[in-house]
Amino acid sequence: MIPAKFEYIKASSVGEAIDLLEKHGFDAKIVSGGHSLIPAMKLRLATPEVLIDIRGIAEINTITEEGNELVVGANCTHHELTINPLVKEHVNVLAQAAKCIGDIQVRNRGTLGGSLAHADPASDYPATVLACDATIVVQGKSGSRTIAATDFFQGLFTTALGEDEIITAVRFPKVTKGTYQKFFQSASRFAVVGVAAVKDGDGVKIGVTGVAGVPYRATVAENAYDGGSSCAVHAVDGVDDIMSDHFADEEYRSHLAKVYVKRALEAL
Amino acid sequence: MNISITVNGKIHTHDIEPRVSLAQFLRENLDLTGTHIGCDTSGCGACTVTLDGAAVKSCTVLAVQADGGEITTIEGLANGDEMHPIQAAFKENHGLQCGFCTPGMVMTAVDILKNNPDPTETEIRHGLEGNFCRCTGYHNIVKSIQHAAEQMKG
C-alpha cells in the first residue's frame, strides 16, 4: 500500500509550520509521529498534497512546570509521557493513559498533540485532558490562544482547532490523585471505553472516551458523587450519541461505561 | 528528495520519493530484506527496526522522516560472526516457528530490554503487544527474551 504522491517539507519552527499551513491551506497536513495519518494515507483515505513535518521542532518537545501547571509540548511521544518524572509526579493519570496506547513501537512515534488533533473518538487522551480540565495551547497566523478541553472536542475527528493552527502544548493543572481505566478493543488496542477520574477537593472529575461520538465529562455522575462509587450508574446520563459498532453495541457500551466509571472511582 | 540515513553503521544517501516507507527503502533500495513487511498497516510488527535506539514499525515511518537518523535492522545486530545475545537466545530457546515474525520480535526485544533490563514474564508479554506470531509460538519467544535478559545482565 503506497500513499498518493505528495510534497514533503520539514518545518524547523512553529512559525515556519504555520506559514506553510497558510500557504498550502486544505492541501496540506501536519505530521509528527504520523501513526494515524500515514496509515490513512496508505489506504488513500487521506491524500494531502503537502506534508509538513513538525517532528524536529524542539520548542514543542518540552515538559515544564509552571506554577500549578505542567506544560507538555505537543511533540512529546506517548513513550516520553510514560517515563517523564514530572508527568509521573504531577499528572500521573496522563502517564497511565499514555501507557495504554497501542504498543511499544506506536508509543515511540505517536505524539500527544497529534493524537488530540486527530480526535479519534476511541483515543485515550481525551478522557484525561477532560478530567484534568487541561487547556490546549494552539498557535496560528493571528497568534497563540488556549482552548479549554471541554470546548476542544466537537465531533468525530473534529476539534476547535482552526485551519491555520497547530497545537503547541497542553497545560495540565497538577493532579493530587487520578486514575485511567480502560477496556481495550482486543485487536486495535483502542478504547472501547476509557475513563479518567481525578480528585477535585471533595469532588471528582470524570472524563469518558470511546463511548460517545464526542468524549465527554460525566457531569451527572460527578454531581452525584458522595465519596463512593454508586454514582457510576449515571455514567451515560444525558449522553445522546452513544456509539454502536460490531465490537460493542449501544447497550453493551453503556454498561461498560458504568462499570469503568465505577472501577475508576474505586481506584481513586 | 535526497536523504541520508545511517543504517547498521553505514551512511546511505539516496534520492527517493517522499511516499516511500522506511520498510520499503530498507528492502528495495538497500536490499536489507531481513526487515519483513507483514500487514503493512502498523499492526503486526514484523517490520520493526530501531530508529535512534527506539523500536518503530518501519511500514508506518516514511523514509524521509528518518532522514539524518540512525537505523538498526536485524542484519546490523550481530557483532561480525558473533550473534547478539537476543539472537543467540532465540536460537537456544527455539524462539521461532516459521520465522517470519522473528526479525520484528528480536528488534522489539532490543527495546524492551533497553528500557527494562530485568522484565517479568508479564512485562515481556505486554512488551510484545505490537508483534504478532501467526504460528502462535509466543511461549518460546517470551522464554527467549527472558533468557536474553539473564545473559545480558552478565
PDB file of N, CA, C and O in Angstrom, chain A residues 1-6 8 10 31-35 38-39 42 44 51 53 79 102-109 189, chain B residues 1 17-19 24 40-42 48 51 54-57 59-62 64-65 67 108 111-112 115 127 129-131:
ATOM      1  N   MET A   1       0.837  -1.191   0.000  1.00  0.00           N
ATOM      2  CA  MET A   1       0.000   0.000   0.000  1.00  0.00           C
ATOM      3  C   MET A   1       0.872   1.241   0.000  1.00  0.00           C
ATOM      4  O   MET A   1       1.693   1.414   0.898  1.00  0.00           O
ATOM      5  N   ILE A   2       0.692   2.054  -0.994  1.00  0.00           N
ATOM      6  CA  ILE A   2       1.558   3.223  -1.152  1.00  0.00           C
ATOM      7  C   ILE A   2       0.680   4.469  -1.228  1.00  0.00           C
ATOM      8  O   ILE A   2      -0.304   4.490  -1.968  1.00  0.00           O
ATOM      9  N   PRO A   3       1.019   5.499  -0.447  1.00  0.00           N
ATOM     10  CA  PRO A   3       0.193   6.713  -0.481  1.00  0.00           C
ATOM     11  C   PRO A   3       0.219   7.382  -1.861  1.00  0.00           C
ATOM     12  O   PRO A   3       1.131   7.141  -2.662  1.00  0.00           O
ATOM     13  N   ALA A   4      -0.768   8.234  -2.099  1.00  0.00           N
ATOM     14  CA  ALA A   4      -0.730   9.081  -3.295  1.00  0.00           C
ATOM     15  C   ALA A   4       0.466  10.029  -3.171  1.00  0.00           C
ATOM     16  O   ALA A   4       0.972  10.258  -2.081  1.00  0.00           O
ATOM     17  N   LYS A   5       0.890  10.568  -4.301  1.00  0.00           N
ATOM     18  CA  LYS A   5       2.075  11.439  -4.281  1.00  0.00           C
ATOM     19  C   LYS A   5       1.829  12.694  -3.442  1.00  0.00           C
ATOM     20  O   LYS A   5       0.717  13.221  -3.420  1.00  0.00           O
ATOM     21  N   PHE A   6       2.863  13.132  -2.776  1.00  0.00           N
ATOM     22  CA  PHE A   6       2.778  14.384  -2.021  1.00  0.00           C
ATOM     23  C   PHE A   6       4.154  15.011  -1.936  1.00  0.00           C
ATOM     24  O   PHE A   6       5.170  14.346  -2.172  1.00  0.00           O
ATOM     25  N   TYR A   8       6.901  16.793   0.545  1.00  0.00           N
ATOM     26  CA  TYR A   8       7.235  16.679   1.968  1.00  0.00           C
ATOM     27  C   TYR A   8       8.148  17.823   2.372  1.00  0.00           C
ATOM     28  O   TYR A   8       9.176  18.069   1.728  1.00  0.00           O
ATOM     29  N   LYS A  10      10.054  19.636   5.809  1.00  0.00           N
ATOM     30  CA  LYS A  10      10.367  19.622   7.240  1.00  0.00           C
ATOM     31  C   LYS A  10      10.356  21.059   7.742  1.00  0.00           C
ATOM     32  O   LYS A  10      11.137  21.884   7.270  1.00  0.00           O
ATOM     33  N   VAL A  31       2.244  16.610  10.054  1.00  0.00           N
ATOM     34  CA  VAL A  31       2.596  15.275  10.534  1.00  0.00           C
ATOM     35  C   VAL A  31       3.669  15.404  11.614  1.00  0.00           C
ATOM     36  O   VAL A  31       4.528  16.284  11.549  1.00  0.00           O
ATOM     37  N   SER A  32       3.577  14.556  12.637  1.00  0.00           N
ATOM     38  CA  SER A  32       4.665  14.481  13.613  1.00  0.00           C
ATOM     39  C   SER A  32       5.041  13.009  13.735  1.00  0.00           C
ATOM     40  O   SER A  32       5.928  12.526  13.065  1.00  0.00           O
ATOM     41  N   GLY A  33       4.318  12.247  14.567  1.00  0.00           N
ATOM     42  CA  GLY A  33       4.573  10.804  14.614  1.00  0.00           C
ATOM     43  C   GLY A  33       3.982  10.101  13.406  1.00  0.00           C
ATOM     44  O   GLY A  33       4.528   9.118  12.899  1.00  0.00           O
ATOM     45  N   GLY A  34       2.852  10.600  12.959  1.00  0.00           N
ATOM     46  CA  GLY A  34       2.236  10.070  11.737  1.00  0.00           C
ATOM     47  C   GLY A  34       1.512   8.750  11.898  1.00  0.00           C
ATOM     48  O   GLY A  34       1.153   8.117  10.913  1.00  0.00           O
ATOM     49  N   HIS A  35       1.282   8.328  13.159  1.00  0.00           N
ATOM     50  CA  HIS A  35       0.729   6.984  13.310  1.00  0.00           C
ATOM     51  C   HIS A  35      -0.778   6.887  13.125  1.00  0.00           C
ATOM     52  O   HIS A  35      -1.338   5.795  13.160  1.00  0.00           O
ATOM     53  N   ILE A  38      -0.347   8.447   8.492  1.00  0.00           N
ATOM     54  CA  ILE A  38       0.313   7.634   7.456  1.00  0.00           C
ATOM     55  C   ILE A  38      -0.531   6.401   7.088  1.00  0.00           C
ATOM     56  O   ILE A  38      -0.726   6.137   5.892  1.00  0.00           O
ATOM     57  N   PRO A  39      -1.079   5.665   8.087  1.00  0.00           N
ATOM     58  CA  PRO A  39      -1.971   4.562   7.682  1.00  0.00           C
ATOM     59  C   PRO A  39      -3.160   5.053   6.839  1.00  0.00           C
ATOM     60  O   PRO A  39      -3.548   4.395   5.875  1.00  0.00           O
ATOM     61  N   LYS A  42      -1.919   5.631   3.389  1.00  0.00           N
ATOM     62  CA  LYS A  42      -1.658   4.382   2.657  1.00  0.00           C
ATOM     63  C   LYS A  42      -2.955   3.774   2.135  1.00  0.00           C
ATOM     64  O   LYS A  42      -2.966   3.150   1.089  1.00  0.00           O
ATOM     65  N   ARG A  44      -5.323   5.621   1.282  1.00  0.00           N
ATOM     66  CA  ARG A  44      -5.821   6.744   0.460  1.00  0.00           C
ATOM     67  C   ARG A  44      -7.140   7.308   0.988  1.00  0.00           C
ATOM     68  O   ARG A  44      -7.948   7.840   0.230  1.00  0.00           O
ATOM     69  N   LEU A  51       2.893  17.523   2.900  1.00  0.00           N
ATOM     70  CA  LEU A  51       3.013  17.055   4.269  1.00  0.00           C
ATOM     71  C   LEU A  51       4.045  17.945   4.971  1.00  0.00           C
ATOM     72  O   LEU A  51       5.180  18.054   4.519  1.00  0.00           O
ATOM     73  N   ASP A  53       6.176  18.385   8.158  1.00  0.00           N
ATOM     74  CA  ASP A  53       6.664  17.578   9.289  1.00  0.00           C
ATOM     75  C   ASP A  53       7.163  18.492  10.408  1.00  0.00           C
ATOM     76  O   ASP A  53       8.101  19.263  10.225  1.00  0.00           O
ATOM     77  N   HIS A  79       5.533   7.504  24.664  1.00  0.00           N
ATOM     78  CA  HIS A  79       6.564   6.870  25.495  1.00  0.00           C
ATOM     79  C   HIS A  79       7.178   7.876  26.470  1.00  0.00           C
ATOM     80  O   HIS A  79       7.355   7.568  27.653  1.00  0.00           O
ATOM     81  N   GLY A 102      -1.744   1.811  22.140  1.00  0.00           N
ATOM     82  CA  GLY A 102      -1.089   0.953  21.148  1.00  0.00           C
ATOM     83  C   GLY A 102      -0.125  -0.036  21.739  1.00  0.00           C
ATOM     84  O   GLY A 102      -0.469  -0.873  22.561  1.00  0.00           O
ATOM     85  N   ASP A 103       1.133   0.071  21.312  1.00  0.00           N
ATOM     86  CA  ASP A 103       2.186  -0.845  21.745  1.00  0.00           C
ATOM     87  C   ASP A 103       3.496  -0.061  21.799  1.00  0.00           C
ATOM     88  O   ASP A 103       3.503   1.142  21.504  1.00  0.00           O
ATOM     89  N   ILE A 104       4.583  -0.716  22.151  1.00  0.00           N
ATOM     90  CA  ILE A 104       5.870  -0.018  22.303  1.00  0.00           C
ATOM     91  C   ILE A 104       6.202   0.818  21.068  1.00  0.00           C
ATOM     92  O   ILE A 104       6.567   2.000  21.171  1.00  0.00           O
ATOM     93  N   GLN A 105       6.086   0.193  19.902  1.00  0.00           N
ATOM     94  CA  GLN A 105       6.511   0.878  18.673  1.00  0.00           C
ATOM     95  C   GLN A 105       5.627   2.096  18.392  1.00  0.00           C
ATOM     96  O   GLN A 105       6.128   3.144  17.963  1.00  0.00           O
ATOM     97  N   VAL A 106       4.336   1.961  18.617  1.00  0.00           N
ATOM     98  CA  VAL A 106       3.416   3.084  18.400  1.00  0.00           C
ATOM     99  C   VAL A 106       3.720   4.199  19.406  1.00  0.00           C
ATOM    100  O   VAL A 106       3.778   5.382  19.057  1.00  0.00           O
ATOM    101  N   ARG A 107       3.970   3.807  20.662  1.00  0.00           N
ATOM    102  CA  ARG A 107       4.259   4.821  21.695  1.00  0.00           C
ATOM    103  C   ARG A 107       5.575   5.550  21.438  1.00  0.00           C
ATOM    104  O   ARG A 107       5.756   6.679  21.871  1.00  0.00           O
ATOM    105  N   ASN A 108       6.487   4.907  20.721  1.00  0.00           N
ATOM    106  CA  ASN A 108       7.750   5.564  20.390  1.00  0.00           C
ATOM    107  C   ASN A 108       7.598   6.629  19.313  1.00  0.00           C
ATOM    108  O   ASN A 108       8.479   7.471  19.137  1.00  0.00           O
ATOM    109  N   ARG A 109       6.502   6.591  18.552  1.00  0.00           N
ATOM    110  CA  ARG A 109       6.333   7.540  17.447  1.00  0.00           C
ATOM    111  C   ARG A 109       5.183   8.532  17.661  1.00  0.00           C
ATOM    112  O   ARG A 109       5.313   9.714  17.362  1.00  0.00           O
ATOM    113  N   ARG A 189      -6.332  -2.235  20.145  1.00  0.00           N
ATOM    114  CA  ARG A 189      -5.846  -1.614  21.391  1.00  0.00           C
ATOM    115  C   ARG A 189      -6.454  -0.236  21.655  1.00  0.00           C
ATOM    116  O   ARG A 189      -6.067   0.429  22.613  1.00  0.00           O
TER     117      ARG A 189
ATOM    118  N   MET B   1      13.312  13.238  -3.149  1.00  0.00           N
ATOM    119  CA  MET B   1      14.221  14.122  -2.444  1.00  0.00           C
ATOM    120  C   MET B   1      15.406  13.330  -1.895  1.00  0.00           C
ATOM    121  O   MET B   1      15.327  12.113  -1.732  1.00  0.00           O
ATOM    122  N   GLU B  17      11.321   9.115  -3.483  1.00  0.00           N
ATOM    123  CA  GLU B  17      10.026   9.809  -3.385  1.00  0.00           C
ATOM    124  C   GLU B  17       9.624   9.895  -1.915  1.00  0.00           C
ATOM    125  O   GLU B  17       9.833   8.928  -1.166  1.00  0.00           O
ATOM    126  N   PRO B  18       8.990  10.992  -1.491  1.00  0.00           N
ATOM    127  CA  PRO B  18       8.572  11.106  -0.085  1.00  0.00           C
ATOM    128  C   PRO B  18       7.616  10.001   0.358  1.00  0.00           C
ATOM    129  O   PRO B  18       7.522   9.686   1.532  1.00  0.00           O
ATOM    130  N   ARG B  19       6.891   9.399  -0.583  1.00  0.00           N
ATOM    131  CA  ARG B  19       5.879   8.414  -0.169  1.00  0.00           C
ATOM    132  C   ARG B  19       6.449   7.019   0.088  1.00  0.00           C
ATOM    133  O   ARG B  19       5.705   6.093   0.392  1.00  0.00           O
ATOM    134  N   GLN B  24      10.088  -0.124   2.965  1.00  0.00           N
ATOM    135  CA  GLN B  24      10.305  -0.273   1.524  1.00  0.00           C
ATOM    136  C   GLN B  24      11.721   0.179   1.144  1.00  0.00           C
ATOM    137  O   GLN B  24      12.403  -0.488   0.357  1.00  0.00           O
ATOM    138  N   ASP B  40       1.507  -4.415   6.803  1.00  0.00           N
ATOM    139  CA  ASP B  40       1.666  -3.102   6.162  1.00  0.00           C
ATOM    140  C   ASP B  40       0.655  -2.074   6.697  1.00  0.00           C
ATOM    141  O   ASP B  40       0.361  -1.094   6.028  1.00  0.00           O
ATOM    142  N   THR B  41       0.124  -2.312   7.894  1.00  0.00           N
ATOM    143  CA  THR B  41      -0.836  -1.353   8.477  1.00  0.00           C
ATOM    144  C   THR B  41      -0.503  -1.030   9.936  1.00  0.00           C
ATOM    145  O   THR B  41      -1.378  -0.675  10.717  1.00  0.00           O
ATOM    146  N   SER B  42       0.724  -1.210  10.344  1.00  0.00           N
ATOM    147  CA  SER B  42       1.236  -0.979  11.706  1.00  0.00           C
ATOM    148  C   SER B  42       0.599  -1.871  12.762  1.00  0.00           C
ATOM    149  O   SER B  42       0.604  -1.539  13.938  1.00  0.00           O
ATOM    150  N   THR B  48       9.555  -4.215  12.389  1.00  0.00           N
ATOM    151  CA  THR B  48      10.186  -3.413  13.446  1.00  0.00           C
ATOM    152  C   THR B  48      11.706  -3.297  13.257  1.00  0.00           C
ATOM    153  O   THR B  48      12.393  -4.294  13.045  1.00  0.00           O
ATOM    154  N   LEU B  51      14.976   3.076  15.376  1.00  0.00           N
ATOM    155  CA  LEU B  51      15.298   4.392  14.821  1.00  0.00           C
ATOM    156  C   LEU B  51      15.798   5.226  16.000  1.00  0.00           C
ATOM    157  O   LEU B  51      15.044   5.443  16.959  1.00  0.00           O
ATOM    158  N   ALA B  54      15.104   3.516  19.316  1.00  0.00           N
ATOM    159  CA  ALA B  54      13.748   3.140  19.741  1.00  0.00           C
ATOM    160  C   ALA B  54      13.086   2.279  18.664  1.00  0.00           C
ATOM    161  O   ALA B  54      13.187   2.578  17.468  1.00  0.00           O
ATOM    162  N   ALA B  55      12.389   1.220  19.103  1.00  0.00           N
ATOM    163  CA  ALA B  55      11.718   0.339  18.141  1.00  0.00           C
ATOM    164  C   ALA B  55      10.586   1.087  17.445  1.00  0.00           C
ATOM    165  O   ALA B  55       9.787   1.759  18.102  1.00  0.00           O
ATOM    166  N   VAL B  56      10.545   0.960  16.125  1.00  0.00           N
ATOM    167  CA  VAL B  56       9.453   1.571  15.348  1.00  0.00           C
ATOM    168  C   VAL B  56       9.001   0.580  14.284  1.00  0.00           C
ATOM    169  O   VAL B  56       9.750  -0.306  13.894  1.00  0.00           O
ATOM    170  N   LYS B  57       7.752   0.758  13.858  1.00  0.00           N
ATOM    171  CA  LYS B  57       7.240  -0.065  12.760  1.00  0.00           C
ATOM    172  C   LYS B  57       7.586   0.652  11.462  1.00  0.00           C
ATOM    173  O   LYS B  57       7.013   1.702  11.160  1.00  0.00           O
ATOM    174  N   CYS B  59       6.976   0.215   8.472  1.00  0.00           N
ATOM    175  CA  CYS B  59       5.956   0.398   7.419  1.00  0.00           C
ATOM    176  C   CYS B  59       5.188   1.693   7.644  1.00  0.00           C
ATOM    177  O   CYS B  59       4.503   2.167   6.747  1.00  0.00           O
ATOM    178  N   THR B  60       5.274   2.249   8.859  1.00  0.00           N
ATOM    179  CA  THR B  60       4.490   3.444   9.201  1.00  0.00           C
ATOM    180  C   THR B  60       5.400   4.628   9.511  1.00  0.00           C
ATOM    181  O   THR B  60       5.018   5.568  10.183  1.00  0.00           O
ATOM    182  N   VAL B  61       6.630   4.540   9.041  1.00  0.00           N
ATOM    183  CA  VAL B  61       7.540   5.683   9.095  1.00  0.00           C
ATOM    184  C   VAL B  61       7.954   5.932   7.649  1.00  0.00           C
ATOM    185  O   VAL B  61       8.309   4.984   6.935  1.00  0.00           O
ATOM    186  N   LEU B  62       7.868   7.168   7.208  1.00  0.00           N
ATOM    187  CA  LEU B  62       8.343   7.475   5.860  1.00  0.00           C
ATOM    188  C   LEU B  62       9.865   7.532   5.898  1.00  0.00           C
ATOM    189  O   LEU B  62      10.440   8.028   6.873  1.00  0.00           O
ATOM    190  N   VAL B  64      11.714   9.513   4.411  1.00  0.00           N
ATOM    191  CA  VAL B  64      12.132  10.923   4.547  1.00  0.00           C
ATOM    192  C   VAL B  64      12.071  11.401   5.997  1.00  0.00           C
ATOM    193  O   VAL B  64      12.825  12.281   6.409  1.00  0.00           O
ATOM    194  N   GLN B  65      11.167  10.786   6.794  1.00  0.00           N
ATOM    195  CA  GLN B  65      11.099  11.164   8.221  1.00  0.00           C
ATOM    196  C   GLN B  65      12.335  10.679   8.972  1.00  0.00           C
ATOM    197  O   GLN B  65      12.669  11.214  10.026  1.00  0.00           O
ATOM    198  N   ASP B  67      15.297  10.697   7.744  1.00  0.00           N
ATOM    199  CA  ASP B  67      16.482  11.397   7.211  1.00  0.00           C
ATOM    200  C   ASP B  67      17.334  11.915   8.368  1.00  0.00           C
ATOM    201  O   ASP B  67      16.817  12.563   9.283  1.00  0.00           O
ATOM    202  N   THR B 108      12.079  -5.748  18.653  1.00  0.00           N
ATOM    203  CA  THR B 108      11.252  -5.231  19.748  1.00  0.00           C
ATOM    204  C   THR B 108      11.868  -5.614  21.091  1.00  0.00           C
ATOM    205  O   THR B 108      11.863  -4.819  22.043  1.00  0.00           O
ATOM    206  N   ASP B 111      14.306  -3.149  22.347  1.00  0.00           N
ATOM    207  CA  ASP B 111      13.691  -2.001  23.013  1.00  0.00           C
ATOM    208  C   ASP B 111      13.219  -2.377  24.422  1.00  0.00           C
ATOM    209  O   ASP B 111      13.467  -1.655  25.398  1.00  0.00           O
ATOM    210  N   ILE B 112      12.578  -3.554  24.529  1.00  0.00           N
ATOM    211  CA  ILE B 112      12.069  -3.991  25.839  1.00  0.00           C
ATOM    212  C   ILE B 112      13.219  -4.035  26.852  1.00  0.00           C
ATOM    213  O   ILE B 112      13.118  -3.483  27.949  1.00  0.00           O
ATOM    214  N   ASN B 115      14.853  -0.574  27.936  1.00  0.00           N
ATOM    215  CA  ASN B 115      14.100   0.205  28.918  1.00  0.00           C
ATOM    216  C   ASN B 115      13.854  -0.537  30.215  1.00  0.00           C
ATOM    217  O   ASN B 115      13.487   0.066  31.225  1.00  0.00           O
ATOM    218  N   GLY B 127       5.068  -6.160  26.447  1.00  0.00           N
ATOM    219  CA  GLY B 127       6.008  -5.509  25.529  1.00  0.00           C
ATOM    220  C   GLY B 127       5.852  -5.993  24.095  1.00  0.00           C
ATOM    221  O   GLY B 127       6.176  -5.279  23.149  1.00  0.00           O
ATOM    222  N   GLU B 129       3.021  -6.658  22.660  1.00  0.00           N
ATOM    223  CA  GLU B 129       1.641  -6.430  22.197  1.00  0.00           C
ATOM    224  C   GLU B 129       1.570  -6.049  20.721  1.00  0.00           C
ATOM    225  O   GLU B 129       0.593  -6.348  20.044  1.00  0.00           O
ATOM    226  N   GLY B 130       2.607  -5.393  20.238  1.00  0.00           N
ATOM    227  CA  GLY B 130       2.584  -4.944  18.842  1.00  0.00           C
ATOM    228  C   GLY B 130       3.251  -5.900  17.878  1.00  0.00           C
ATOM    229  O   GLY B 130       3.587  -5.502  16.758  1.00  0.00           O
ATOM    230  N   ASN B 131       3.498  -7.130  18.297  1.00  0.00           N
ATOM    231  CA  ASN B 131       4.152  -8.104  17.418  1.00  0.00           C
ATOM    232  C   ASN B 131       3.336  -9.391  17.381  1.00  0.00           C
ATOM    233  O   ASN B 131       3.095 -10.005  18.415  1.00  0.00           O
TER     234      ASN B 131
END
